Amino acid sequence: MQIELNTKKLNELTDTTRIVFIVAKNFEHQWIEDKEALELLGFKAENEECLFVPTHNILYVGCESLDPDDIRLAAAKAYDFLKKTTIREVCIGTYSLDCPGLNIKAMVEGFTLASYTFNAYKSQKEPIKLQTIILCLEDYSRTDVSMQTASKALNAGMIIAEATNFAKEIINAIPNDMTPLALANVAQTLISLPNVTCKVLDKDFLEEQGMNAFLAVNRASVHPPKLIHLIYKPEDAKKRIIYVGKGLTYDSGGLSLKPSEHMVTMKADKSGGAAVMSILKGAAELKLPFEIHAIIGATENMIGGDAYKPDDVLVAKNGKTIEVRNTDAEGRLVLADCLSYAQEFKPDLLIDMATLTGACVVALGEFTTGIMGHSETLKTSCLEAFTKSGELSGVLPFNKHLKKLIKSSVADISNISSSRYGGAITAGLFLDNFIEEENKDKWLHLDIAGPAYVEKAWGYNPFGASGAGVRANLYWMIDEAKK
Ligand code: BES
Ligand code: ZN
Ligand code: ZN
């Protein structure tokens, strides 16, 4: 599918199917040629409902408002409708209000996000006829949109949505296909981008570095672990931003085995790793002026005679000892060592992303990312970026009482809390033990356990992986680059 810009008026493209959004139930707009017919058919323009009127060759789509996320959603719903038809080409105007760039970007994202289908494991793939979307620079609110603004927005929107779709494809792949080695091979493909390099570090390196927490999680797996380190380093880099992602290609729970109904979907426990990789890809394509690292701890968490056990004590890379009380709290063990490794590269900003806790899903619901950290400024700025990108997030506050719940009588720290409450935060506080003093205010932890994997389609997210966190972080860096 391609999106083209065109300076023609919509009604000059007489043979092309036109998409018209009905914004805020306003049927009076000049673009609506079938007011009576729509009324007759009982079309209310609610919930992004779509109605095709063949006589005028127009697809009407309800759009709640001119907020970017409503436009993103309406565009996605239009695409969902069109992909079931044999229509090959459509045109649409712009819906700018006072922010043409943002709204065009959102529309392009909506179309591109919706164009992703996960069909790698279907023997019959349904062909999609829709090839071209022509974006005409004629505006709903009669704002003048310049070709330059539109083409910049088109380019950015495509890159951001394609990076998100890239993450989805990695996450949706089954554990037998997307092993730690396969994940490393995907990372290697990104070196075709300018200024991107990739190192894949093996078990020997992890042993040399004393990354015993990471190694313990891997022990019962037949697939060796990989520490994947991607770097995007443009010449004029303003800051060094280091992302660390949880790359559990499968989480069975280990000896603290998950019940079967909780084990399905655990192929998605690599979502943090896939996200950081995709953020780096997007940032390199957008040519953002930051040095960006994506560090991924890739392994499975399995069972077997060699499995690490509840009661084990592990010595992490930074020397801290960890009492293992539950082998299903494995993500924090892998991240602990990866965070220690990451800090050797002196970050200006350190962000980890992980499907870390079911407790985060209980706290915030399945649509929302949990943001944790020490710096109020950083948390606020991250929250704003999520909102701007159309992703949902909420801040979960640390406190000194919760911090006490991960004390251990055996080792320096326990890998689970002694209370059944506040599990997302105690997991964040566990990670805090591996953040050096000088980096406390540079660090954020994003728990994406809720939104990373969609079991019931919502908004513009189809069944399966959503690429949670990719758009939000790219929006954040785009805005930071302007400062
Ligand atoms: N990968 C899971 C967290 C998870 C749960 C992600 C649901 C996505 C959806 C993680 O490794 C885990 O199992 N966490 C445990 C921690 C507990 C043992 C302290 C959990 O959340 O139950
Ligand atoms: Zn687990
Ligand atoms: Zn896990």
Coordinates of N, CA and C in Angstrom, one line a residue, residues 229-337:
H229 N 23.0 -5.9 21.0 CA 23.3 -4.4 21.3 C 23.4 -3.7 20.0
L230 N 22.3 -2.9 19.7 CA 22.3 -2.1 18.5 C 22.6 -0.7 18.8
I231 N 23.4 0.0 17.9 CA 23.7 1.4 18.2 C 23.4 2.2 16.9
Y232 N 22.7 3.3 17.1 CA 22.6 4.3 16.0 C 23.3 5.5 16.4
K233 N 24.3 5.9 15.7 CA 25.2 7.0 16.1 C 25.4 8.0 14.9
P234 N 24.5 9.0 14.9 CA 24.7 10.0 13.8 C 25.8 11.0 14.2
E235 N 26.3 11.7 13.3 CA 27.5 12.6 13.6 C 27.2 13.7 14.6
D236 N 26.0 14.3 14.5 CA 25.7 15.4 15.4 C 24.9 15.1 16.6
A237 N 25.1 13.9 17.2 CA 24.3 13.4 18.3 C 24.3 14.4 19.5
K238 N 23.1 14.7 19.9 CA 22.9 15.7 21.0 C 23.0 15.0 22.4
K239 N 22.5 13.8 22.5 CA 22.4 13.0 23.8 C 22.6 11.6 23.5
R240 N 22.9 10.8 24.5 CA 23.0 9.3 24.4 C 21.8 8.7 25.1
I241 N 20.9 8.1 24.3 CA 19.7 7.5 24.9 C 19.8 6.0 24.8
I242 N 19.7 5.4 26.0 CA 19.9 3.9 26.0 C 18.6 3.2 26.4
Y243 N 18.1 2.4 25.5 CA 17.0 1.6 25.7 C 17.4 0.1 26.0
V244 N 16.7 -0.4 27.0 CA 16.9 -1.8 27.4 C 15.6 -2.6 27.3
G245 N 15.6 -3.7 26.6 CA 14.3 -4.4 26.4 C 14.3 -5.8 26.9
K246 N 13.2 -6.2 27.5 CA 13.1 -7.7 28.0 C 12.8 -8.5 26.7
G247 N 13.7 -9.5 26.4 CA 13.5 -10.3 25.2 C 13.2 -11.7 25.5
L248 N 12.2 -12.0 26.4 CA 11.9 -13.4 26.7 C 11.2 -14.0 25.5
T249 N 11.9 -14.8 24.7 CA 11.2 -15.4 23.5 C 10.2 -16.4 23.9
Y250 N 10.3 -16.9 25.1 CA 9.2 -17.7 25.7 C 9.3 -17.7 27.2
D251 N 8.2 -17.4 27.9 CA 8.2 -17.5 29.4 C 7.2 -18.5 29.8
S252 N 7.7 -19.7 30.2 CA 6.8 -20.8 30.7 C 6.6 -20.6 32.2
G253 N 7.4 -19.7 32.8 CA 7.4 -19.5 34.2 C 8.5 -20.2 34.9
G254 N 9.1 -21.2 34.1 CA 10.2 -22.0 34.7 C 9.6 -22.9 35.8
L255 N 10.4 -23.3 36.8 CA 9.9 -24.3 37.7 C 8.6 -23.8 38.5
S256 N 8.6 -22.5 38.7 CA 7.3 -21.9 39.2 C 6.4 -21.8 38.0
L257 N 6.1 -22.9 37.4 CA 5.4 -23.0 36.1 C 4.1 -22.3 36.1
K258 N 3.8 -21.6 34.9 CA 2.6 -20.9 34.8 C 1.4 -21.9 34.6
P259 N 0.2 -21.7 35.1 CA -0.9 -22.5 34.7 C -1.1 -22.4 33.2
S260 N -1.7 -23.4 32.6 CA -1.7 -23.4 31.1 C -2.4 -22.2 30.5
E261 N -3.5 -21.7 31.1 CA -4.2 -20.6 30.5 C -3.4 -19.3 30.6
H262 N -2.4 -19.2 31.5 CA -1.5 -18.0 31.5 C -0.3 -18.2 30.6
M263 N -0.1 -19.4 30.2 CA 1.2 -19.6 29.4 C 0.9 -19.2 28.0
V264 N -0.3 -19.4 27.4 CA -0.5 -19.0 26.1 C -0.4 -17.5 26.0
T265 N 0.1 -17.0 25.0 CA 0.5 -15.6 24.7 C 1.9 -15.2 25.2
M266 N 2.6 -16.1 25.9 CA 3.9 -15.8 26.5 C 5.0 -15.7 25.4
K267 N 4.6 -16.0 24.1 CA 5.5 -15.6 23.0 C 5.7 -14.1 23.0
A268 N 4.7 -13.4 23.6 CA 4.8 -11.9 23.5 C 5.7 -11.3 24.6
D269 N 6.3 -12.2 25.4 CA 7.2 -11.7 26.5 C 8.5 -11.1 25.9
K270 N 8.6 -11.1 24.6 CA 9.8 -10.4 24.0 C 9.4 -9.0 23.5
S271 N 8.2 -8.6 23.9 CA 7.7 -7.3 23.4 C 8.5 -6.1 23.7
G272 N 9.1 -6.1 24.9 CA 10.0 -4.9 25.2 C 11.2 -4.9 24.3
G273 N 11.8 -6.1 24.1 CA 13.0 -6.2 23.2 C 12.6 -5.8 21.8
A274 N 11.5 -6.3 21.3 CA 11.0 -5.9 19.9 C 10.8 -4.4 19.8
A275 N 10.2 -3.9 20.9 CA 9.9 -2.4 20.9 C 11.2 -1.6 20.8
V276 N 12.2 -1.9 21.6 CA 13.4 -1.1 21.6 C 14.2 -1.2 20.3
M277 N 14.1 -2.4 19.7 CA 14.7 -2.6 18.4 C 14.0 -1.7 17.3
S278 N 12.7 -1.7 17.4 CA 11.9 -0.9 16.5 C 12.0 0.6 16.6
I279 N 12.2 1.0 17.9 CA 12.4 2.4 18.2 C 13.7 2.9 17.5
L280 N 14.7 2.1 17.7 CA 16.0 2.4 17.1 C 15.9 2.5 15.5
K281 N 15.2 1.5 15.0 CA 14.9 1.5 13.5 C 14.2 2.8 13.1
G282 N 13.1 3.1 13.8 CA 12.4 4.4 13.5 C 13.3 5.6 13.6
A283 N 14.0 5.7 14.7 CA 14.8 6.8 15.0 C 15.9 7.0 13.9
A284 N 16.5 5.9 13.4 CA 17.5 6.0 12.4 C 16.9 6.4 11.1
E285 N 15.7 6.0 10.8 CA 15.0 6.4 9.5 C 14.6 7.8 9.6
L286 N 14.2 8.3 10.8 CA 13.8 9.7 10.9 C 15.1 10.6 11.0
K287 N 16.2 10.0 11.1 CA 17.5 10.7 11.2 C 17.5 11.6 12.5
L288 N 17.1 11.1 13.6 CA 17.0 11.9 14.8 C 18.4 12.2 15.3
P289 N 18.6 13.3 15.9 CA 20.0 13.7 16.3 C 20.4 13.2 17.7
F290 N 20.2 11.9 17.9 CA 20.6 11.3 19.2 C 21.4 10.1 18.9
E291 N 22.3 9.8 19.8 CA 22.9 8.5 19.8 C 22.0 7.5 20.6
I292 N 21.6 6.5 19.9 CA 20.6 5.6 20.5 C 21.1 4.2 20.6
H293 N 21.0 3.6 21.8 CA 21.3 2.2 21.9 C 20.1 1.4 22.2
A294 N 20.0 0.2 21.6 CA 18.9 -0.8 22.0 C 19.6 -2.0 22.5
I295 N 19.4 -2.3 23.8 CA 20.1 -3.5 24.4 C 19.0 -4.5 24.7
I296 N 19.1 -5.7 24.2 CA 18.1 -6.7 24.4 C 18.6 -8.0 25.1
G297 N 18.0 -8.3 26.2 CA 18.4 -9.6 26.8 C 17.5 -10.7 26.3
A298 N 18.0 -11.6 25.4 CA 17.1 -12.5 24.7 C 17.4 -13.9 25.3
T299 N 16.3 -14.5 25.8 CA 16.4 -15.9 26.3 C 15.0 -16.5 26.5
E300 N 14.9 -17.8 26.6 CA 13.6 -18.4 27.1 C 13.7 -18.6 28.6
N301 N 12.6 -18.8 29.2 CA 12.5 -19.3 30.6 C 11.8 -20.6 30.6
M302 N 12.6 -21.7 30.8 CA 12.0 -23.0 30.6 C 12.2 -23.9 31.8
I303 N 11.8 -25.2 31.7 CA 11.9 -26.1 32.8 C 12.9 -27.2 32.4
G304 N 13.4 -28.0 33.3 CA 14.3 -29.1 33.0 C 15.2 -29.3 34.2
G305 N 16.0 -30.4 34.1 CA 16.9 -30.8 35.2 C 17.9 -29.7 35.6
D306 N 18.2 -28.9 34.6 CA 19.2 -27.9 34.9 C 18.6 -26.5 35.2
A307 N 17.3 -26.5 35.4 CA 16.6 -25.2 35.6 C 17.0 -24.5 36.9
Y308 N 17.0 -23.2 36.9 CA 17.3 -22.5 38.2 C 16.0 -22.6 39.0
K309 N 16.2 -22.5 40.3 CA 15.2 -22.9 41.2 C 14.8 -21.8 42.2
P310 N 13.5 -21.9 42.7 CA 13.2 -21.1 43.9 C 14.1 -21.6 45.0
D311 N 14.7 -20.8 45.8 CA 15.7 -21.1 46.8 C 17.2 -20.8 46.3
D312 N 17.4 -20.7 45.0 CA 18.7 -20.4 44.5 C 19.1 -19.0 44.9
V313 N 20.4 -18.7 45.1 CA 20.8 -17.3 45.2 C 21.8 -17.0 44.1
L314 N 21.5 -15.9 43.4 CA 22.3 -15.5 42.2 C 23.1 -14.3 42.5
V315 N 24.3 -14.2 42.0 CA 25.1 -13.0 42.1 C 25.0 -12.3 40.8
A316 N 24.4 -11.1 40.8 CA 24.2 -10.4 39.5 C 25.5 -9.7 39.1
K317 N 25.5 -9.1 37.9 CA 26.7 -8.5 37.4 C 27.2 -7.4 38.3
N318 N 26.3 -6.6 39.0 CA 26.8 -5.5 39.8 C 27.2 -6.0 41.2
G319 N 27.2 -7.4 41.4 CA 27.7 -7.9 42.7 C 26.6 -8.2 43.7
K320 N 25.4 -7.6 43.5 CA 24.3 -7.9 44.4 C 23.8 -9.3 44.4
T321 N 23.4 -9.8 45.5 CA 22.9 -11.2 45.6 C 21.4 -11.2 45.6
I322 N 20.8 -12.1 44.8 CA 19.4 -12.2 44.7 C 18.8 -13.5 45.1
E323 N 17.9 -13.5 46.1 CA 17.2 -14.8 46.4 C 16.1 -15.0 45.4
V324 N 16.1 -16.2 44.8 CA 15.1 -16.5 43.9 C 13.9 -17.2 44.7
R325 N 12.8 -16.6 44.7 CA 11.6 -17.2 45.4 C 10.6 -17.6 44.4
N326 N 10.7 -17.1 43.2 CA 9.7 -17.5 42.1 C 10.4 -17.3 40.8
T327 N 10.6 -18.4 40.0 CA 11.3 -18.4 38.8 C 10.5 -17.7 37.7
D328 N 9.2 -17.4 37.9 CA 8.4 -16.7 37.0 C 8.7 -15.2 37.0
A329 N 9.3 -14.7 38.0 CA 9.7 -13.3 38.1 C 11.1 -13.2 37.5
E330 N 11.2 -13.7 36.2 CA 12.5 -13.8 35.5 C 12.9 -12.6 34.7
G331 N 11.9 -11.8 34.3 CA 12.2 -10.6 33.5 C 13.1 -9.6 34.2
R332 N 12.8 -9.4 35.5 CA 13.6 -8.5 36.3 C 15.1 -9.0 36.5
L333 N 15.3 -10.3 36.4 CA 16.6 -10.9 36.6 C 17.4 -10.6 35.3
V334 N 16.8 -10.8 34.2 CA 17.5 -10.5 32.9 C 17.8 -9.0 32.8
L335 N 16.7 -8.2 33.1 CA 16.9 -6.8 33.0 C 18.0 -6.2 34.0
A336 N 18.0 -6.8 35.2 CA 19.0 -6.4 36.2 C 20.4 -6.4 35.5
D337 N 20.8 -7.5 34.9 CA 22.1 -7.6 34.3 C 22.3 -6.7 33.1

